[in-house]
Coordinates of C-alpha atoms in Angstrom, one line a residue:
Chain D
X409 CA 0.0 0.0 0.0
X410 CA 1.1 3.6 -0.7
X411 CA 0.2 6.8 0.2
X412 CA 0.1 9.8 -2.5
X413 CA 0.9 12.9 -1.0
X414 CA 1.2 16.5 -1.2
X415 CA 3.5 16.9 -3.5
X416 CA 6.4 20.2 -3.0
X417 CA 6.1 22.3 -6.0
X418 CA 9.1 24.2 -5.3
X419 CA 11.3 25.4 -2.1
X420 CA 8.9 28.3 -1.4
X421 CA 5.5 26.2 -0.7
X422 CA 4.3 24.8 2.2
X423 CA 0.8 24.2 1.6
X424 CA -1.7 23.9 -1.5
X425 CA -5.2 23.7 -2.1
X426 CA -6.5 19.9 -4.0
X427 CA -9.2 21.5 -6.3
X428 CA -10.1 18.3 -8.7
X429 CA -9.6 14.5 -8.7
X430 CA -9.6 13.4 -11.9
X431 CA -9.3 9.9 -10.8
X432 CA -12.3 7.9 -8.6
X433 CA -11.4 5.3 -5.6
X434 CA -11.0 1.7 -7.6
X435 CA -9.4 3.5 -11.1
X436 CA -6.2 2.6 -12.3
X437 CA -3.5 5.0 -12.5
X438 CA 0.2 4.2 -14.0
X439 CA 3.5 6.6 -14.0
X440 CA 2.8 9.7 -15.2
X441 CA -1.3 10.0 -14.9
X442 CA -2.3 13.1 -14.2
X443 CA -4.5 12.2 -11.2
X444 CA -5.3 15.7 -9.4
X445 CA -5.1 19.6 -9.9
X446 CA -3.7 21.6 -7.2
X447 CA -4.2 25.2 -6.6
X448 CA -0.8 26.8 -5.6
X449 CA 0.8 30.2 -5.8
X450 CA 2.2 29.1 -9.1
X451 CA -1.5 28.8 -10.3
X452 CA -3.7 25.5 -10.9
X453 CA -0.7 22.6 -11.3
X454 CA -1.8 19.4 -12.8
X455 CA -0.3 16.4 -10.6
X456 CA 0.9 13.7 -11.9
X457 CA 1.6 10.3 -9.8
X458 CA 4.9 8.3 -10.1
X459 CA 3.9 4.8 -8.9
X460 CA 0.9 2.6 -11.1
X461 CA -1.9 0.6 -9.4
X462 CA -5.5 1.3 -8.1
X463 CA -6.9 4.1 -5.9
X464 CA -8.0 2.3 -2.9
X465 CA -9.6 5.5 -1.3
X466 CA -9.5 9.1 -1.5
X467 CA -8.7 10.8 1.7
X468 CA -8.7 14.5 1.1
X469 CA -11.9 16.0 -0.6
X470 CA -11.8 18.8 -2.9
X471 CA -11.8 22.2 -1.9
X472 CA -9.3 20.9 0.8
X473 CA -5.8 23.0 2.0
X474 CA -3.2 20.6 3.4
X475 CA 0.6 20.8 4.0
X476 CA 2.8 19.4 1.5
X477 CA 3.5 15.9 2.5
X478 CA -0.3 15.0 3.7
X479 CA -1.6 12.0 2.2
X480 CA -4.1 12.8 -0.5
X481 CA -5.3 9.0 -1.4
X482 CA -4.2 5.6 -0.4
X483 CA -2.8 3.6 -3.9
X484 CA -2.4 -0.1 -4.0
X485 CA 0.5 -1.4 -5.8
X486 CA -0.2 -3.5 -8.9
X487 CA 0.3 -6.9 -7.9
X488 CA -1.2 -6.3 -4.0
X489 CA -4.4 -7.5 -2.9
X490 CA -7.3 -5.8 -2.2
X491 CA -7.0 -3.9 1.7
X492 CA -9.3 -6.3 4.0
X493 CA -13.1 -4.1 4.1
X494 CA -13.6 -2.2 6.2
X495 CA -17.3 -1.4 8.2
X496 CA -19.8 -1.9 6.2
X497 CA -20.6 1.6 5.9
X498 CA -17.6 2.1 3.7
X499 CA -19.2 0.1 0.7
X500 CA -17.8 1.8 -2.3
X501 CA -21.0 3.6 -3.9
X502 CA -22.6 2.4 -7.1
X503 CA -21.8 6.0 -8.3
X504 CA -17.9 4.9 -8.1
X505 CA -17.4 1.2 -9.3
X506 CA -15.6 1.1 -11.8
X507 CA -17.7 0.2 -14.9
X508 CA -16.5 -3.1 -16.9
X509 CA -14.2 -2.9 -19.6
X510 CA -15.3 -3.3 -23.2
X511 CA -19.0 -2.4 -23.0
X512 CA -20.3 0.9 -22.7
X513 CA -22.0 1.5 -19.6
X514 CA -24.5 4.5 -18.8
X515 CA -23.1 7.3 -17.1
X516 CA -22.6 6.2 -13.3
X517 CA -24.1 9.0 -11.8
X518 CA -27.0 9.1 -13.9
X519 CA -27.4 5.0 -12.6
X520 CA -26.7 6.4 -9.1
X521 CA -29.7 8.0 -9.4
X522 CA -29.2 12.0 -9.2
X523 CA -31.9 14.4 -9.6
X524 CA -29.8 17.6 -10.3
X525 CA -29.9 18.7 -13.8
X526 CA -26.2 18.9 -14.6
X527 CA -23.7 16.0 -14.2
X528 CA -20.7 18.2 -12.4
X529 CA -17.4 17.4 -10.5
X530 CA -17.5 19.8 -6.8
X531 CA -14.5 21.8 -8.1
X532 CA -16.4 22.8 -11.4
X533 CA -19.7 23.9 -9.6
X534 CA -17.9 26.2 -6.9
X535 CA -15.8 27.5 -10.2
X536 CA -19.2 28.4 -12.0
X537 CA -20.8 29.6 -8.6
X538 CA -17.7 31.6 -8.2
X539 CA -17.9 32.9 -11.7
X540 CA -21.4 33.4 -12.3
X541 CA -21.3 30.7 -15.1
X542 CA -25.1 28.7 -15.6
X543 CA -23.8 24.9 -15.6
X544 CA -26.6 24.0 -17.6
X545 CA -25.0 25.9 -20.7
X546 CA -22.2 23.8 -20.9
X547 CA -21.6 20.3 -22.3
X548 CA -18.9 18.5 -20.1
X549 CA -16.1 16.4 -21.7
X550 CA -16.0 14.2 -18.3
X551 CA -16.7 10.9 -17.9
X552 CA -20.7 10.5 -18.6
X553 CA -20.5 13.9 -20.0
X554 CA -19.8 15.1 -16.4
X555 CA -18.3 18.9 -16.4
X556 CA -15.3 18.9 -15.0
X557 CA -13.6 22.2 -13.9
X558 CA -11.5 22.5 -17.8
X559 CA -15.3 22.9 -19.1
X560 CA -15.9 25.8 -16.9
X561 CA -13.0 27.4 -17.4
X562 CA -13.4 27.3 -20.9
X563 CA -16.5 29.2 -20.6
X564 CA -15.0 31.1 -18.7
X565 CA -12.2 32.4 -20.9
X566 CA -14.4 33.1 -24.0
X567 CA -16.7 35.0 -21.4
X568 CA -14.2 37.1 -19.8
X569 CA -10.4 37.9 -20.7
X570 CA -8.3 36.6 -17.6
X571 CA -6.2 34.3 -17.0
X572 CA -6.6 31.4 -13.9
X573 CA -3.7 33.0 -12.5
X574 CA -3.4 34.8 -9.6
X575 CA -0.7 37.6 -10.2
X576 CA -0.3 38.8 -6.6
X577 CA 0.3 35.6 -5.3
X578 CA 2.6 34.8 -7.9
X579 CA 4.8 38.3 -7.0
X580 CA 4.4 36.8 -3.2
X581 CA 6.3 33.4 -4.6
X582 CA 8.9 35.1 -6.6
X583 CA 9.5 37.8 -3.8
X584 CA 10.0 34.5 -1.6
X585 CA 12.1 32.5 -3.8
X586 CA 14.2 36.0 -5.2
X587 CA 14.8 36.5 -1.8
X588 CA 16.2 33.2 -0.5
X589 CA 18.3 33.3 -3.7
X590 CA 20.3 36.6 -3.1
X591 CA 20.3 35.4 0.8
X592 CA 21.5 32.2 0.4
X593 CA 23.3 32.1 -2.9
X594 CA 26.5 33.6 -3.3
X595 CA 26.8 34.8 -7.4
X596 CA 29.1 35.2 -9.8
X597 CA 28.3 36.5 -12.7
X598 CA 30.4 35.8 -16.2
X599 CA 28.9 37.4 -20.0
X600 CA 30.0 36.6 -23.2
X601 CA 29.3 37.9 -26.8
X602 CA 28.5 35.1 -29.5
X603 CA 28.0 35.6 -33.1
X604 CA 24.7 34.1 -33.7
X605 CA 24.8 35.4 -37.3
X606 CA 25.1 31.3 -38.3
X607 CA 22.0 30.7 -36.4
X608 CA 20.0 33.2 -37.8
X609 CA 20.9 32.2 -41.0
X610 CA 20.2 28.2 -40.4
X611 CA 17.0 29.3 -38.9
X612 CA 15.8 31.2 -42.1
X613 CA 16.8 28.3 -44.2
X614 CA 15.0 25.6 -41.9
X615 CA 11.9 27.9 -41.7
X616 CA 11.7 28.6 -45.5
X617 CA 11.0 25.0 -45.8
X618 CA 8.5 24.8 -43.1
X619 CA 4.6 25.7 -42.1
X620 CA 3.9 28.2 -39.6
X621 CA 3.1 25.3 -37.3
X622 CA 6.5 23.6 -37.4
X623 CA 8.7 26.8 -37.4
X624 CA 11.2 27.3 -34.7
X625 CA 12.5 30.1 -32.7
X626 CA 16.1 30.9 -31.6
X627 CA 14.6 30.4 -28.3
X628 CA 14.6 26.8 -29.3
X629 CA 18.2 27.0 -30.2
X630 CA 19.2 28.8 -27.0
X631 CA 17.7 26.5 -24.8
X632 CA 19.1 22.8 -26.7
X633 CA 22.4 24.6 -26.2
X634 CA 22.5 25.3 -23.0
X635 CA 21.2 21.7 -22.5
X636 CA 23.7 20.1 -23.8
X637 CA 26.4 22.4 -22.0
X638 CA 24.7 21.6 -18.7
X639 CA 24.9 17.9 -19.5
X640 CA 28.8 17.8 -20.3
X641 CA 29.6 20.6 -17.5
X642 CA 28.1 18.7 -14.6
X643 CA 29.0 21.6 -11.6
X644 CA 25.9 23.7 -13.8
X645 CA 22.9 21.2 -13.5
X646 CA 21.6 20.0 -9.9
X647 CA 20.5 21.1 -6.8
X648 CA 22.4 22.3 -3.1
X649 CA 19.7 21.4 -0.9
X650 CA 20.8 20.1 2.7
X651 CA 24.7 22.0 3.0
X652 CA 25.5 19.6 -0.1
X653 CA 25.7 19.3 -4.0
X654 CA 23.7 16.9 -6.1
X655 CA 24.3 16.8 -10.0
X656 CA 21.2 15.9 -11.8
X657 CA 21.9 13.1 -14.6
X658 CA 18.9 14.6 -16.5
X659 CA 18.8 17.9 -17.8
X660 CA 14.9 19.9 -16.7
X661 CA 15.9 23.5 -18.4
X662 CA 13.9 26.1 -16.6
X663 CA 12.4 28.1 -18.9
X664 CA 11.8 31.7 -17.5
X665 CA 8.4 33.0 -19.1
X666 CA 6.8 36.2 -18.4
X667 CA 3.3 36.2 -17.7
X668 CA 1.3 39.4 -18.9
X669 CA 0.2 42.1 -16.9
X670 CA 3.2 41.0 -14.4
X671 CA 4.5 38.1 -13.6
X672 CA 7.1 35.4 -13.6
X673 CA 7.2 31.5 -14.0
X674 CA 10.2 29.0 -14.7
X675 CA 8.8 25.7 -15.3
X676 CA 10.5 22.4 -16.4
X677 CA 11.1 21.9 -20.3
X678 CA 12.0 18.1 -19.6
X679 CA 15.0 16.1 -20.4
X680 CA 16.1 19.0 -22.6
X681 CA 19.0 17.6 -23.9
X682 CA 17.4 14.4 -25.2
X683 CA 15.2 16.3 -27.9
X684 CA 15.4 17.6 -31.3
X685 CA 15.0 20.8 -32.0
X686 CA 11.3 19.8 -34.0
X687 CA 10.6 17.7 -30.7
X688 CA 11.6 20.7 -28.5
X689 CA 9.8 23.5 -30.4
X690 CA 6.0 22.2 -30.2
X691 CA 7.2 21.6 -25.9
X692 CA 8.1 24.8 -25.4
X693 CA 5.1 26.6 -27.3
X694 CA 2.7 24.0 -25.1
X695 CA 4.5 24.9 -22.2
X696 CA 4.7 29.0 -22.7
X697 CA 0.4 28.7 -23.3
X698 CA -0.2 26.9 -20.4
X699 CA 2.4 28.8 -17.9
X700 CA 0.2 31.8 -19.4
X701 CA -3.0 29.9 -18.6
X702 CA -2.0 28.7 -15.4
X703 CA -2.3 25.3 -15.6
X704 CA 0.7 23.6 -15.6
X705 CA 2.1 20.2 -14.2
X706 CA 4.0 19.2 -11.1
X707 CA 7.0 17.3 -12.8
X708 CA 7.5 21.1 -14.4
X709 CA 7.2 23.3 -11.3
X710 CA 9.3 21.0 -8.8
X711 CA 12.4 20.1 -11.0
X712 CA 13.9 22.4 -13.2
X713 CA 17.6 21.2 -12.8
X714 CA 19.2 25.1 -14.4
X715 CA 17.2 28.0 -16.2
X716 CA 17.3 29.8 -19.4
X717 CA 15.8 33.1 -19.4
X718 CA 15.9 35.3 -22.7
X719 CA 14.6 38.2 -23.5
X720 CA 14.1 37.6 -26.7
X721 CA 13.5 40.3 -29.9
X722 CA 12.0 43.5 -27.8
X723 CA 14.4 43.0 -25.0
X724 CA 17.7 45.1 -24.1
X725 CA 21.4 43.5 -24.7
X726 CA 22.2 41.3 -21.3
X727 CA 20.3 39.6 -18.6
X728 CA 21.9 39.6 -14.9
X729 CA 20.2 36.5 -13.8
X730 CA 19.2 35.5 -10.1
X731 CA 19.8 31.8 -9.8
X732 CA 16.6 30.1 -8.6
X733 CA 17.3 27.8 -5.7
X734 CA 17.8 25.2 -5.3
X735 CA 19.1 25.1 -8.6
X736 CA 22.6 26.3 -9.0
X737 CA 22.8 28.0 -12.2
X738 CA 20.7 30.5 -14.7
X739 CA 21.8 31.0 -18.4
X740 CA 20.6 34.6 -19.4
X741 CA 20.4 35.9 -23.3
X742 CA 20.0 39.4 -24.5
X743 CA 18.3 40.4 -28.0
X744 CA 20.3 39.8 -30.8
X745 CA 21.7 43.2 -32.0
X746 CA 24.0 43.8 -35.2
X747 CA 27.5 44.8 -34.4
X748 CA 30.6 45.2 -36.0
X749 CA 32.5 42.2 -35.9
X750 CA 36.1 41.0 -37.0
X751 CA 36.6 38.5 -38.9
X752 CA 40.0 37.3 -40.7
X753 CA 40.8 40.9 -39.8
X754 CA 38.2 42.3 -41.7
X755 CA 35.1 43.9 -39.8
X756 CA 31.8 42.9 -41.0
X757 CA 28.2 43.0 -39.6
X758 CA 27.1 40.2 -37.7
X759 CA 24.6 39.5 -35.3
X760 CA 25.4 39.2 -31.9
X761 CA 23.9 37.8 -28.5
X762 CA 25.0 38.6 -25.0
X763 CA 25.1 35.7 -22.8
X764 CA 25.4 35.4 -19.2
X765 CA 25.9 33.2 -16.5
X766 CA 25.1 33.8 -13.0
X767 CA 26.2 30.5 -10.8
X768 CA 26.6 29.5 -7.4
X769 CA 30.1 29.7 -5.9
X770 CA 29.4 27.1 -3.3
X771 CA 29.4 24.8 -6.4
X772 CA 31.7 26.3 -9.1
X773 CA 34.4 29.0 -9.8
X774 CA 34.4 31.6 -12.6
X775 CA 37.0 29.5 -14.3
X776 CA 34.6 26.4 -15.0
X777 CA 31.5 28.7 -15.3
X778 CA 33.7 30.4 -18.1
X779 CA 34.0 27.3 -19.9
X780 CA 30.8 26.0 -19.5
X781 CA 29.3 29.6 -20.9
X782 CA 32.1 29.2 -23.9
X783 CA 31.1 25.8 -24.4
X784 CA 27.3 27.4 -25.2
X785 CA 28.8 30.1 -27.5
X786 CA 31.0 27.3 -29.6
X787 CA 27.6 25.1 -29.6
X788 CA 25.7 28.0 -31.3
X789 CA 28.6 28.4 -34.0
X790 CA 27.1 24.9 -35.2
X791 CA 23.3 24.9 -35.5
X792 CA 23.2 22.2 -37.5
X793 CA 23.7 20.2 -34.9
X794 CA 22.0 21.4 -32.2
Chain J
X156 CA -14.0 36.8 -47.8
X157 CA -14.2 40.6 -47.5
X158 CA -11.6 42.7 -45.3
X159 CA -14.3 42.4 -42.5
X160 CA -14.3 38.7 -41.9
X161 CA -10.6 39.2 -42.1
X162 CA -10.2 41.6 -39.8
X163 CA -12.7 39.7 -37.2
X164 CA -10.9 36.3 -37.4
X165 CA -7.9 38.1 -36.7
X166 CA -9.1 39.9 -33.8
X167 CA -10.4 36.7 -32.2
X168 CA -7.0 35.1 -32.9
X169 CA -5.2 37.8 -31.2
X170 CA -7.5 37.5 -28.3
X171 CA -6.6 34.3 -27.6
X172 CA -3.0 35.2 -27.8
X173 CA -3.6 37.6 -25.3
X174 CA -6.9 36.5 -23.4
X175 CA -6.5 39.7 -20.9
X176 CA -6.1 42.3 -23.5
X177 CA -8.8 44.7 -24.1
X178 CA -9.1 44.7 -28.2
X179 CA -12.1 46.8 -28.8
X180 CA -9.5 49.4 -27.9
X181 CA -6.2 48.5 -29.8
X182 CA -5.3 50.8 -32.4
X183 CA -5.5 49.2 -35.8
X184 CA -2.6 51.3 -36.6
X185 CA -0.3 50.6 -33.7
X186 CA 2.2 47.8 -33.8
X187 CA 0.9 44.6 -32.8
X188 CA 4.0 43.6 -30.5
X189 CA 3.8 46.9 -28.6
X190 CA 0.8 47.2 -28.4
X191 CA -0.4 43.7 -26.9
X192 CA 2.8 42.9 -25.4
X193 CA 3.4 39.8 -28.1
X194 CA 6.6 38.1 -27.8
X195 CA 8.0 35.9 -30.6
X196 CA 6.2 32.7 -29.4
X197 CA 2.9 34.9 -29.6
X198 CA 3.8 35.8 -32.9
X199 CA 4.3 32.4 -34.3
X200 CA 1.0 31.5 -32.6
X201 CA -0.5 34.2 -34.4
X202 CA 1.2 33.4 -37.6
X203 CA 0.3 29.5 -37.5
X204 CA -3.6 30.6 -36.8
X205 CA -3.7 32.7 -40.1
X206 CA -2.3 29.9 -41.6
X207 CA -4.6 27.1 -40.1
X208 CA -7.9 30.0 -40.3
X209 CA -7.2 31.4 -43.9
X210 CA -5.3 28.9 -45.4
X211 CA -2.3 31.6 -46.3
X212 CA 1.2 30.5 -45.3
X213 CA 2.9 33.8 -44.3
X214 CA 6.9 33.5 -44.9
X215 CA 9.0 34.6 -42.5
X216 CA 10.0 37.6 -45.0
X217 CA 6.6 38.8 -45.0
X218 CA 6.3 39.1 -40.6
X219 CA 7.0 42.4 -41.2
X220 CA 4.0 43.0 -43.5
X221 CA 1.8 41.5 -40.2
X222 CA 2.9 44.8 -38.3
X223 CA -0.3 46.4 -37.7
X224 CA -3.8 45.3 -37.5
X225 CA -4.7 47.5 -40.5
X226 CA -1.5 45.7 -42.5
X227 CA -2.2 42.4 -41.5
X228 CA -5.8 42.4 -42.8
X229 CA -4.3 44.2 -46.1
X230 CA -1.7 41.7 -46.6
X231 CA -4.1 38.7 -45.6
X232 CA -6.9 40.3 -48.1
X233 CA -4.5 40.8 -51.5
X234 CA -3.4 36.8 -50.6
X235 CA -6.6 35.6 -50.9
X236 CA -7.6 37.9 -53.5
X237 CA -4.5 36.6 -55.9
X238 CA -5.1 33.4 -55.2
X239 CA -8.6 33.5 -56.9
X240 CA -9.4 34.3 -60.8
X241 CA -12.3 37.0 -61.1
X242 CA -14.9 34.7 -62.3
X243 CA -14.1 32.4 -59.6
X244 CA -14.0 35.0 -56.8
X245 CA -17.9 34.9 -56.4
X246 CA -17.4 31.2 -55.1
X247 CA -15.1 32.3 -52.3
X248 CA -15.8 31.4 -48.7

């Protein structure tokens, strides 16, 4: 038997608010499921759950604030036995068995015999009270046809332009975590100037080729690079947590995205490293609308393993980054601007991009984070392989 | 498709670019980027949803003809309009 818990979604919180299940007691979940939707500071975080088996039983309802670490369900393992019953009182509902495979079965709560009008899981009717949204007008995607909190909040955005994000409690967790940073983290900061002239010019040949939908970004190249730096240059990509240093063998690039109107998120583009840049494109355009949507998940919030943040086209020339713990490391990247540059002892226009590294000195010295930030400016000289 | 149909797709493709935006008072003749606060990931969005709602493939050369509202419904209205003969423009959704 195993307990699924609270989960930490980041060094700053201590508690968050379980707004949905999106699993019933006797489902199956395996690795990865997203099984719940937390409310946090961050915004609404899709949870995912790390071990398979069955729900046994639910123990924190909806609407519910607990510290990170409660128990939020009981799972049993695949392979376990069912848990002996328990009184008789605790009869799973017919609302809640789980209906047999292979034939299609009338919606369980329809069978279970409710008279409201509108099928509706508890987090998506307080959303519509909350919201002034008539449930009966919307047609739920949920199991039976059951709205579920997504349907609401659909409505929602075609009704009214706003985000589910909660800006001043997003400047409370960046205050927070900005904080611990420049009290805990000793910086240094290094910067170096790359000609990205060959990526500019790779990136309009690529994106000649392709439709709008498959184009890619410098962001894209910017963030593969600095990937595959952190993976070589291991001092770069971990946490300090506890008085001690642990690399990460996987590569979670941060990816700093502001949020309109105000705001700041960093979440996880995962195992970086590992993907093309067509693979890493689409992942980073999902991830940038859904940061802006607040809805993200919590394998992105809790692990970025080192941060990009770029400025990109309208920005100014260098970024002094502020390392977010307990990560030790934040690659920064100006806007590209065109600058005389000397080549075989000529000087010809090229495009250049200021990069900087601002790194932890209880991990590393200036001399490695020089070479790691040179290692990103030679990776950038060859696109192509990116 | 007249430059009105244009121009509301448009509009509702840049709201959902930038859901808290206030459109009924952007300036069709201020610069989209400025203006809504679009960064180049917005853009691309916004680019890839005139492809997928018009059926016109902007190249990255022409971005710069996208700069305003006013241009972008322009530029989006001469595409469609070369891509049909006059007797066949009649039959044009």
């Amino acid at each position: 038997m195993a307990e699924f818990r609270m989960p930490s979604l980041g060094a700053d919180m201590e508690a968050g608010t379980l707004v949905e299940w999106l699993v019933k007691p006797g489902g199956t979940v395996k690795r990865g499921d997203i099984v719940a939707v937390v409310e946090t500071q961050k915004g609404a975080i899709e949870i995912e759950i790390y071990e398979a088996g069955q729900i046994e039983e639910i123990l924190v309802p909806p609407g519910t604030k607990v510290p990170v670490g409660t128990p939020l369900a009981r799972l049993r393992g695949e392979g376990e036995g069912a848990a002996p019953a328990e009184a008789p009182s605790a009869a799973p509902a017919p609302g809640v068995a789980p209906p047999p495979a292979g034939r299609p079965v009338p919606s369980p709560l329809v069978a279970a015999g409710a008279a409201v009008a509108e099928l509706a899981s508890p987090a998506a009717r307080r959303f519509a009270q909350t919201s002034g949204i008539d449930l009966s007008a919307i047609e739920g995607s949920g199991p039976g046809g059951a709205i579920v909190l997504a349907d609401v909040e659909r409505v929602q955005a075609g009704k009214k332009p706003a985000g589910g994000l909660d800006l001043d409690a997003m400047r409370a967790a960046i205050a927070a975590a900005m904080a611990r940073s420049k009290r805990e983290i000793p910086h240094y900061y290094l910067r170096h100037e790359v000609d990205v002239t060959p990526c500019e010019e790779w990136l309009e040949r690529a994106n000649a080729e392709r439709p709008p939908s498959e184009r890619l970004l410098m962001a894209a190249l910017e963030i593969k690079s600095v990937a595959l730096a952190a993976r070589r240059f291991q001092a770069f990509n971990g946490f300090y947590r506890n008085g001690r240093y642990e690399p990460s063998p996987a590569v979670h690039m941060g990816v700093a995205i502001a949020i309109r109107g105000g705001g700041l998120a960093a979440p996880a583009l995962r195992d970086a490293d590992t993907l093309s840049l067509s693979e890493l494109m689409p992942r980073l355009r999902d991830l940038v609308q859904r940061t802006r949507v607040g809805r993200l998940r919590s394998s992105e919030i809790g692990d970025p393993t080192i941060t990009v943040s770029s400025l990109g086209e309208r920005g100014v020339e260098v970024l002094y980054g502020i390392v977010y713990p307990p990560q030790v490391a934040l690659a920064g990247f100006g806007k590209a601007v065109r600058r005389p540059w000397v080549i075989d002892g000529g000087i010809v226009p090229r495009s250049v991009i200021t990069i900087t590294l601002s790194a932890d000195h209880r991990v590393s010295d200036g001399h490695a984070g020089a070479l790691f930030l040179a290692e990103i400016g030679r990776l950038l000289q060859e696109p192509d392989k990116l | 498709m007249n430059e009105d149909e244009i121009r509301k797709i448009l509009l509702e493709e840049l709201g959902n670019i930038a859901p808290e935006a206030d459109l009924e008072k952007l300036d069709p003749a201020a610069g989209l980027r400025e203006a809504l606060d679009i960064d180049s990931i917005d853009f691309l969005n916004f680019v890839t949803a005139i492809h997928r709602r018009l059926g016109i493939n902007v190249p990255e050369l022409d971005y710069p003809k996208l700069f305003t509202l006013d241009c972008a419904v322009t530029y989006a209205a001469s595409k469609l309009t070369a891509r049909v003969t006059p007797s066949e423009a009649g039959a044009v959704n």
